[in-house]
CSV table of C-alpha atoms in Angstrom, one decimal:
chain,number,residue,atom,x,y,z
A,1326,MET,CA,0.0,0.0,0.0
A,1327,PRO,CA,1.4,3.4,-0.8
A,1328,SER,CA,2.1,5.4,2.3
A,1329,ASP,CA,-0.8,7.4,3.6
A,1330,GLU,CA,1.6,10.3,3.9
A,1331,VAL,CA,0.5,13.9,4.7
A,1332,GLN,CA,2.2,15.6,1.7
A,1333,PRO,CA,0.2,17.5,-0.8
A,1334,GLU,CA,3.4,18.0,-2.8
A,1335,ARG,CA,5.9,15.2,-3.6
A,1336,THR,CA,8.9,17.1,-2.5
A,1337,ALA,CA,11.6,16.6,0.1
A,1338,VAL,CA,10.8,18.4,3.4
A,1339,THR,CA,13.8,19.6,5.5
A,1340,GLN,CA,13.5,19.9,9.2
A,1341,SER,CA,13.2,23.7,9.0
A,1342,HIS,CA,10.5,23.3,6.4
A,1343,GLU,CA,8.7,20.7,8.4
A,1344,ASN,CA,8.5,23.2,11.3
A,1345,ALA,CA,7.2,25.8,9.0
A,1346,TYR,CA,4.7,23.3,7.7
A,1347,ALA,CA,3.6,22.5,11.2
A,1348,ALA,CA,3.1,26.2,11.9
A,1349,ALA,CA,0.8,26.3,8.9
A,1350,GLY,CA,-1.3,23.5,10.4
A,1351,VAL,CA,0.2,20.3,8.7
A,1352,SER,CA,2.0,17.7,10.9
A,1353,ILE,CA,4.3,15.3,9.0
A,1354,GLU,CA,4.9,13.6,12.3
A,1355,ALA,CA,1.2,12.9,12.9
A,1356,GLY,CA,0.9,11.5,9.4
A,1357,ASP,CA,3.8,9.2,10.0
A,1358,ARG,CA,2.3,8.1,13.3
A,1359,ALA,CA,-1.0,7.3,11.5
A,1360,VAL,CA,0.8,5.2,9.0
A,1361,GLU,CA,2.5,3.2,11.7
A,1362,LEU,CA,-0.9,2.6,13.5
A,1363,MET,CA,-2.6,1.4,10.3
A,1364,LYS,CA,0.0,-1.0,9.0
A,1365,GLY,CA,-1.3,-4.0,10.9
A,1366,TRP,CA,-4.8,-3.5,9.5
A,1367,VAL,CA,-3.6,-2.9,5.9
A,1368,GLU,CA,-1.6,-6.2,6.1
A,1369,LYS,CA,-4.8,-8.1,6.8
A,1370,ALA,CA,-6.4,-6.8,3.6
A,1371,ARG,CA,-4.2,-8.6,1.1
A,1372,ARG,CA,-4.6,-10.9,-1.8
A,1373,PRO,CA,-1.9,-13.2,-3.2
A,1374,GLU,CA,-1.6,-10.9,-6.3
A,1375,MET,CA,-0.7,-7.9,-4.2
A,1376,ILE,CA,3.0,-7.0,-4.5
A,1377,GLY,CA,4.9,-5.0,-1.9
A,1378,GLY,CA,3.2,-3.2,1.0
A,1379,ILE,CA,2.8,0.1,2.6
A,1380,GLY,CA,5.4,2.8,1.9
A,1381,GLY,CA,5.5,3.1,-1.9
A,1382,PHE,CA,4.0,5.7,-4.2
A,1383,ALA,CA,1.8,3.3,-6.1
A,1384,GLY,CA,0.1,0.0,-5.3
A,1385,LEU,CA,1.1,-3.0,-7.4
A,1386,PHE,CA,-1.2,-5.9,-8.4
A,1387,ASP,CA,0.1,-8.9,-10.4
A,1388,ALA,CA,-2.0,-8.8,-13.6
A,1389,SER,CA,-0.7,-12.2,-14.7
A,1390,ALA,CA,-3.5,-13.6,-12.5
A,1391,LEU,CA,-5.8,-12.5,-15.4
A,1392,LYS,CA,-4.2,-15.0,-17.8
A,1393,SER,CA,-6.8,-17.6,-16.8
A,1394,TYR,CA,-9.5,-15.4,-18.4
A,1395,GLU,CA,-10.3,-15.7,-22.1
A,1396,ARG,CA,-11.3,-12.1,-22.4
A,1397,PRO,CA,-11.0,-10.3,-19.0
A,1398,LEU,CA,-13.0,-7.1,-18.7
A,1399,LEU,CA,-11.8,-4.6,-16.0
A,1400,ALA,CA,-14.5,-2.8,-14.1
A,1401,SER,CA,-13.8,0.3,-12.0
A,1402,SER,CA,-15.8,2.4,-9.5
A,1403,ALA,CA,-15.2,5.5,-7.4
A,1404,ASP,CA,-17.4,6.8,-4.6
A,1405,GLY,CA,-17.5,8.2,-1.1
A,1406,VAL,CA,-19.9,7.9,1.9
A,1407,GLY,CA,-21.6,11.3,1.8
A,1408,THR,CA,-22.8,13.1,4.9
A,1409,LYS,CA,-22.8,10.0,7.0
A,1410,VAL,CA,-19.3,11.1,8.0
A,1411,ALA,CA,-21.0,13.9,10.0
A,1412,ILE,CA,-22.6,11.3,12.2
A,1413,ALA,CA,-19.3,9.5,12.8
A,1414,GLN,CA,-17.6,12.7,13.6
A,1415,ALA,CA,-20.4,13.8,16.0
A,1416,LEU,CA,-20.2,10.5,17.9
A,1417,ASP,CA,-16.4,10.3,17.7
A,1418,LYS,CA,-16.7,6.7,16.3
A,1419,HIS,CA,-14.7,6.1,13.2
A,1420,ASP,CA,-14.1,2.4,12.8
A,1421,THR,CA,-17.3,1.6,10.9
A,1422,ILE,CA,-17.3,4.3,8.2
A,1423,GLY,CA,-14.8,2.3,6.2
A,1424,PHE,CA,-17.5,-0.4,5.7
A,1425,ASP,CA,-19.7,2.2,4.1
A,1426,LEU,CA,-16.9,3.2,1.7
A,1427,VAL,CA,-16.1,-0.3,0.7
A,1428,GLY,CA,-19.8,-1.3,0.3
A,1429,MET,CA,-20.4,1.7,-1.9
A,1430,LEU,CA,-17.5,0.7,-4.1
A,1431,VAL,CA,-17.4,-3.1,-4.5
A,1432,ASP,CA,-21.2,-3.5,-4.7
A,1433,ASP,CA,-21.2,-1.2,-7.7
A,1434,LEU,CA,-18.8,-3.5,-9.4
A,1435,VAL,CA,-20.5,-6.8,-8.6
A,1436,VAL,CA,-23.7,-5.8,-10.4
A,1437,CYS,CA,-22.0,-6.6,-13.7
A,1438,GLY,CA,-20.6,-9.8,-12.3
A,1439,ALA,CA,-17.1,-8.4,-11.7
A,1440,GLU,CA,-15.0,-9.7,-8.8
A,1441,PRO,CA,-13.4,-6.9,-6.8
A,1442,LEU,CA,-9.7,-7.2,-7.0
A,1443,PHE,CA,-8.2,-4.1,-5.2
A,1444,LEU,CA,-9.2,-0.8,-3.6
A,1445,THR,CA,-7.5,2.5,-2.8
A,1446,ASP,CA,-8.7,5.1,-0.3
A,1447,TYR,CA,-8.3,8.8,0.1
A,1448,ILE,CA,-8.9,10.5,3.5
A,1449,ALA,CA,-8.9,14.3,3.7
A,1450,THR,CA,-8.9,15.9,7.1
A,1451,GLY,CA,-8.4,19.3,8.8
A,1452,ARG,CA,-6.0,17.8,11.3
A,1453,VAL,CA,-4.4,14.4,11.4
A,1454,VAL,CA,-5.2,12.6,14.6
A,1455,PRO,CA,-3.3,9.3,14.1
A,1456,GLU,CA,-5.7,7.2,16.1
A,1457,ARG,CA,-8.6,8.5,14.2
A,1458,ILE,CA,-7.1,7.9,10.8
A,1459,ALA,CA,-6.0,4.4,11.9
A,1460,ALA,CA,-9.6,3.6,13.0
A,1461,ILE,CA,-10.9,4.7,9.6
A,1462,VAL,CA,-8.4,2.5,7.8
A,1463,LYS,CA,-9.2,-0.4,10.2
A,1464,GLY,CA,-12.8,-0.3,9.0
A,1465,ILE,CA,-11.8,-0.1,5.4
A,1466,ALA,CA,-9.4,-3.0,5.7
A,1467,GLU,CA,-11.9,-5.2,7.6
A,1468,ALA,CA,-14.5,-4.5,5.0
A,1469,CYS,CA,-12.0,-5.4,2.2
A,1470,VAL,CA,-11.5,-8.7,3.8
A,1471,GLN,CA,-15.3,-9.2,3.9
A,1472,ALA,CA,-15.5,-8.3,0.2
A,1473,GLY,CA,-12.5,-10.4,-0.9
A,1474,CYS,CA,-10.4,-7.5,-2.3
A,1475,ALA,CA,-7.0,-6.1,-1.4
A,1476,LEU,CA,-6.4,-2.7,0.0
A,1477,ILE,CA,-3.3,-1.8,-2.1
A,1478,GLY,CA,-3.2,2.0,-1.8
A,1479,GLY,CA,-4.2,5.1,0.0
A,1480,GLU,CA,-3.5,8.7,0.9
A,1481,THR,CA,-4.2,10.9,3.9
A,1482,ALA,CA,-4.2,14.6,3.2
A,1483,GLU,CA,-4.2,17.3,5.9
A,1484,HIS,CA,-6.2,20.4,4.8
A,1485,PRO,CA,-6.2,23.0,7.6
A,1486,GLY,CA,-8.4,26.0,6.7
A,1487,LEU,CA,-10.4,24.0,4.3
A,1488,LEU,CA,-11.7,21.5,6.8
A,1489,GLY,CA,-12.2,21.9,10.6
A,1490,PRO,CA,-9.7,20.2,12.9
A,1491,ASP,CA,-12.1,17.3,13.6
A,1492,GLU,CA,-13.6,17.1,10.1
A,1493,TYR,CA,-12.7,14.6,7.4
A,1494,ASP,CA,-14.1,13.0,4.3
A,1495,VAL,CA,-13.3,9.6,2.8
A,1496,ALA,CA,-13.4,8.4,-0.8
A,1497,GLY,CA,-12.0,5.6,-2.8
A,1498,SER,CA,-11.8,3.7,-6.0
A,1499,THR,CA,-11.8,0.0,-6.8
A,1500,THR,CA,-11.1,-2.3,-9.7
A,1501,GLY,CA,-12.5,-5.7,-10.5
A,1502,VAL,CA,-12.6,-8.2,-13.4
A,1503,VAL,CA,-15.3,-10.3,-15.1
A,1504,GLU,CA,-15.0,-12.7,-18.0
A,1505,ALA,CA,-16.7,-11.1,-21.0
A,1506,SER,CA,-18.9,-14.1,-21.6
A,1507,ARG,CA,-20.2,-13.8,-18.0
A,1508,LEU,CA,-20.9,-10.1,-18.1
A,1509,LEU,CA,-24.3,-9.3,-16.5
A,1510,GLY,CA,-26.6,-6.5,-17.7
A,1511,PRO,CA,-29.8,-5.4,-19.4
A,1512,ALA,CA,-29.2,-7.3,-22.6
A,1513,LEU,CA,-29.7,-10.6,-20.7
A,1514,VAL,CA,-32.9,-9.7,-18.9
A,1515,ARG,CA,-36.0,-11.6,-20.1
A,1516,PRO,CA,-39.8,-11.4,-19.5
A,1517,GLY,CA,-40.7,-13.5,-16.5
A,1518,ASP,CA,-37.5,-12.9,-14.6
A,1519,ALA,CA,-38.0,-12.8,-10.9
A,1520,VAL,CA,-36.9,-9.6,-9.0
A,1521,ILE,CA,-35.0,-10.9,-6.0
A,1522,ALA,CA,-34.7,-8.3,-3.3
A,1523,MET,CA,-31.9,-8.5,-0.8
A,1524,GLU,CA,-32.4,-6.9,2.6
A,1525,ALA,CA,-30.5,-3.8,3.5
A,1526,SER,CA,-28.7,-3.5,6.9
A,1527,GLY,CA,-30.4,-0.1,7.3
A,1528,LEU,CA,-29.9,3.3,5.6
A,1529,HIS,CA,-26.5,2.3,4.2
A,1530,SER,CA,-24.8,5.5,3.0
A,1531,ASN,CA,-27.4,7.4,1.0
A,1532,GLY,CA,-30.0,10.0,1.9
A,1533,TYR,CA,-28.3,11.2,5.1
A,1534,SER,CA,-28.9,14.8,4.2
A,1535,LEU,CA,-32.6,14.1,4.3
A,1536,VAL,CA,-32.4,12.0,7.5
A,1537,ARG,CA,-30.2,14.6,9.3
A,1538,HIS,CA,-32.6,17.4,8.2
A,1539,VAL,CA,-35.6,15.5,9.5
A,1540,LEU,CA,-34.4,14.0,12.7
A,1541,LEU,CA,-31.5,16.2,13.8
A,1542,ASN,CA,-32.2,19.7,12.4
A,1543,THR,CA,-36.0,19.8,12.4
A,1544,ALA,CA,-37.1,17.4,15.1
A,1545,LYS,CA,-34.0,18.4,17.2
A,1546,TRP,CA,-33.4,14.8,18.3
A,1547,GLU,CA,-30.0,14.1,19.9
A,1548,LEU,CA,-27.8,11.2,18.7
A,1549,ASP,CA,-27.8,9.7,22.2
A,1550,ARG,CA,-31.6,9.6,22.3
A,1551,GLN,CA,-32.9,6.1,23.0
A,1552,VAL,CA,-35.5,5.4,20.4
A,1553,ASP,CA,-37.9,2.6,21.3
A,1554,GLU,CA,-38.9,1.8,17.7
A,1555,LEU,CA,-35.2,1.2,16.9
A,1556,GLY,CA,-34.3,-0.6,20.1
A,1557,ARG,CA,-31.1,1.5,20.4
A,1558,THR,CA,-29.9,5.0,20.3
A,1559,LEU,CA,-30.5,7.1,17.2
A,1560,GLY,CA,-26.7,7.5,16.7
A,1561,GLU,CA,-26.2,3.7,16.8
A,1562,GLU,CA,-28.9,3.3,14.2
A,1563,LEU,CA,-27.5,6.0,11.9
A,1564,LEU,CA,-24.0,4.5,12.1
A,1565,GLU,CA,-25.1,1.0,11.2
A,1566,PRO,CA,-22.6,-0.1,8.5
A,1567,THR,CA,-23.5,-0.6,4.9
A,1568,ARG,CA,-24.1,-4.3,4.0
A,1569,ILE,CA,-21.5,-5.7,1.7
A,1570,TYR,CA,-23.1,-8.0,-0.9
A,1571,ALA,CA,-20.0,-8.8,-3.1
A,1572,LYS,CA,-19.2,-12.4,-2.3
A,1573,ALA,CA,-22.9,-13.4,-2.0
A,1574,CYS,CA,-23.7,-11.8,-5.4
A,1575,LEU,CA,-20.7,-13.5,-7.1
A,1576,ALA,CA,-22.0,-16.8,-5.8
A,1577,LEU,CA,-25.5,-15.9,-7.0
A,1578,ALA,CA,-24.1,-15.2,-10.5
A,1579,ASP,CA,-22.1,-18.5,-10.4
A,1580,GLU,CA,-24.9,-20.8,-9.1
A,1581,THR,CA,-28.0,-19.4,-10.8
A,1582,GLU,CA,-29.2,-18.0,-14.1
A,1583,THR,CA,-29.0,-14.4,-12.9
A,1584,HIS,CA,-29.2,-11.9,-15.7
A,1585,ALA,CA,-28.6,-8.5,-14.0
A,1586,MET,CA,-28.2,-6.9,-10.6
A,1587,SER,CA,-28.8,-3.4,-9.3
A,1588,HIS,CA,-27.1,-1.8,-6.3
A,1589,ILE,CA,-29.8,0.4,-4.5
A,1590,THR,CA,-28.1,3.6,-3.6
A,1591,GLY,CA,-28.9,7.3,-4.2
A,1592,GLY,CA,-32.2,7.6,-6.2
A,1593,GLY,CA,-33.8,4.7,-4.5
A,1594,LEU,CA,-35.2,1.3,-5.6
A,1595,ALA,CA,-37.1,2.1,-8.7
A,1596,ALA,CA,-34.6,4.5,-10.3
A,1597,ASN,CA,-31.6,2.2,-9.7
A,1598,LEU,CA,-33.4,-0.9,-11.0
A,1599,ALA,CA,-34.5,1.0,-14.1
A,1600,ARG,CA,-30.8,1.4,-14.9
A,1601,VAL,CA,-30.5,-2.3,-15.7
A,1602,MET,CA,-33.9,-2.7,-17.5
A,1603,PRO,CA,-34.0,-3.0,-21.3
A,1604,GLU,CA,-36.2,-0.5,-23.0
A,1605,GLU,CA,-38.8,-3.1,-24.1
A,1606,LEU,CA,-39.3,-4.5,-20.6
A,1607,SER,CA,-40.6,-3.3,-17.2
A,1608,ALA,CA,-40.5,-4.5,-13.7
A,1609,THR,CA,-43.3,-4.4,-11.1
A,1610,LEU,CA,-42.4,-4.7,-7.4
A,1611,ASP,CA,-44.9,-5.5,-4.7
A,1612,ARG,CA,-44.3,-3.5,-1.5
A,1613,SER,CA,-46.4,-6.0,0.5
A,1614,THR,CA,-43.6,-8.6,0.2
A,1615,TRP,CA,-41.5,-6.7,2.8
A,1616,THR,CA,-41.5,-4.4,5.7
A,1617,PRO,CA,-38.7,-1.8,5.7
A,1618,GLN,CA,-36.7,-1.4,9.0
A,1619,PRO,CA,-38.2,1.0,11.5
A,1620,ILE,CA,-35.8,3.8,10.7
A,1621,PHE,CA,-37.5,4.4,7.3
A,1622,ASP,CA,-41.0,4.6,8.8
A,1623,LEU,CA,-39.6,6.9,11.5
A,1624,VAL,CA,-38.2,9.3,8.9
A,1625,ARG,CA,-41.5,9.2,7.0
A,1626,LYS,CA,-43.6,9.9,10.1
A,1627,VAL,CA,-41.4,12.4,12.0
A,1628,GLY,CA,-40.6,14.4,8.9
A,1629,ASP,CA,-44.1,14.0,7.3
A,1630,VAL,CA,-42.2,12.9,4.2
A,1631,ALA,CA,-44.3,11.7,1.3
A,1632,GLN,CA,-43.7,8.1,0.3
A,1633,PRO,CA,-42.6,9.0,-3.3
A,1634,ASP,CA,-40.0,11.4,-1.8
A,1635,LEU,CA,-38.8,8.7,0.6
A,1636,GLU,CA,-38.5,6.1,-2.1
A,1637,GLN,CA,-36.6,8.5,-4.4
A,1638,THR,CA,-34.0,9.1,-1.6
A,1639,LEU,CA,-33.6,6.0,0.6
A,1640,ASN,CA,-33.3,2.3,-0.1
A,1641,CYS,CA,-36.4,1.6,2.0
A,1642,GLY,CA,-35.0,-1.8,3.2
A,1643,VAL,CA,-33.6,-3.2,-0.1
A,1644,GLY,CA,-29.9,-2.8,-0.7
A,1645,MET,CA,-29.5,-5.0,-3.8
A,1646,VAL,CA,-31.7,-6.7,-6.3
A,1647,SER,CA,-31.1,-9.3,-8.9
A,1648,LEU,CA,-33.1,-10.2,-12.0
A,1649,THR,CA,-33.0,-14.0,-12.1
A,1650,ALA,CA,-34.7,-16.7,-14.2
A,1651,PRO,CA,-37.9,-17.7,-12.5
A,1652,ASP,CA,-37.0,-21.4,-12.3
A,1653,ASP,CA,-33.9,-20.3,-10.2
A,1654,ALA,CA,-35.7,-18.0,-7.9
A,1655,ASP,CA,-35.8,-20.4,-4.9
A,1656,GLN,CA,-32.2,-21.3,-5.5
A,1657,ALA,CA,-31.2,-17.7,-5.5
A,1658,VAL,CA,-32.9,-17.1,-2.1
A,1659,ALA,CA,-31.1,-20.1,-0.8
A,1660,VAL,CA,-27.7,-19.0,-2.1
A,1661,LEU,CA,-28.1,-15.6,-0.5
A,1662,ALA,CA,-29.2,-17.2,2.8
A,1663,ARG,CA,-25.9,-19.1,3.0
A,1664,PHE,CA,-24.2,-15.7,3.2
A,1665,GLY,CA,-26.6,-14.5,5.9
A,1666,ILE,CA,-28.6,-12.3,3.6
A,1667,ASN,CA,-32.4,-12.3,3.8
A,1668,ALA,CA,-33.9,-12.3,0.3
A,1669,TRP,CA,-37.2,-12.8,-1.3
A,1670,VAL,CA,-39.1,-12.6,-4.6
A,1671,ALA,CA,-40.4,-9.0,-4.7
A,1672,GLY,CA,-41.6,-8.8,-8.2
A,1673,THR,CA,-41.5,-9.8,-11.9
A,1674,VAL,CA,-40.3,-8.6,-15.3
A,1675,ALA,CA,-42.8,-8.3,-18.2
A,1676,ALA,CA,-43.1,-6.5,-21.5
A,1677,GLY,CA,-43.1,-2.7,-21.1
A,1678,ASP,CA,-41.1,0.5,-21.6
A,1679,GLY,CA,-38.1,0.2,-19.3
A,1680,SER,CA,-39.9,1.5,-16.3
A,1681,VAL,CA,-40.1,0.2,-12.7
A,1682,GLU,CA,-43.3,0.4,-10.7
A,1683,LEU,CA,-43.9,-0.2,-7.0
A,1684,VAL,CA,-47.4,-1.3,-6.1
A,1685,ASN,CA,-49.4,-2.1,-3.0
A,1686,GLN,CA,-48.2,-1.1,0.5
A,1687,HIS,CA,-45.7,-2.3,3.1
A,1688,PRO,CA,-47.3,-4.2,6.0
A,1689,GLY,CA,-48.0,-1.8,8.8
A,1690,TRP,CA,-47.5,1.4,6.8
């Protein structure tokens, strides 16, 4: 992994310059300390193809591993976690936000059938606190292990004046590979395909501007408020890590006739599923087949948010969907259950115009 050095410029820094840099608000020493603290976690997030380790300028991955593919297609994704970082900062809990970052990245890859190979991260902060940076990287590394990809690179940048001393943002990019003949997507979708819904772990990492506006800014709820409907504090609920579906979805693609998948992120269920629908087909989903977790109903009721607005912003309990041949629907649910993911048939595909419609109502809503 390249060093997570605090150095906006790739130039040598003398002792006198380092002191001047520190006076400007950038601590090289703190950056070095953060690197030392994160080394153990980075080492856990390796794959056999990873070459070298922390300290270089670029991460190396042995591409000869792709020789076993007839026509390997590389897939790439870049993302962040949005304003969920504000919750982590407010609670001073930083070891789960990395799961959100990795989930946002690798689950965008897997929808086309690509196996995530490696990931790089970028952490920008107003002040490097080594323990805080190490906690963020710990979460990223643990999530990479869960997703089966290597953490081969990263950078930490200290931006005094641009970010407050305790503010930070995280982003990253990931690369994966899929055999061309096994590429999933709209071209494979057929009438009669079952829409398999995979349960979300909660809000994941989308729509936090709406959630914060409703619960924190308007309702004036505190993060340490015990919420009976949630069975825990509001802060604990809002920091629930994003579910990582990568390994389960790769198994799904391998063991069933699955034609396409959709990662339900910003824009909600209908808009994201529409992205993998061919123009001549449509999907209908039945809300009565699932009950969203209480946090979604809470936002709806406390904020008096209309259901269409809610569904255009939040995942409403479904983090990933697959379009699978109807004869394999039961097998798909069973495969996902092996990975601890609750799944169900939520709808079907039929002739149409590329649209996605949600019908009926969730039980209890």
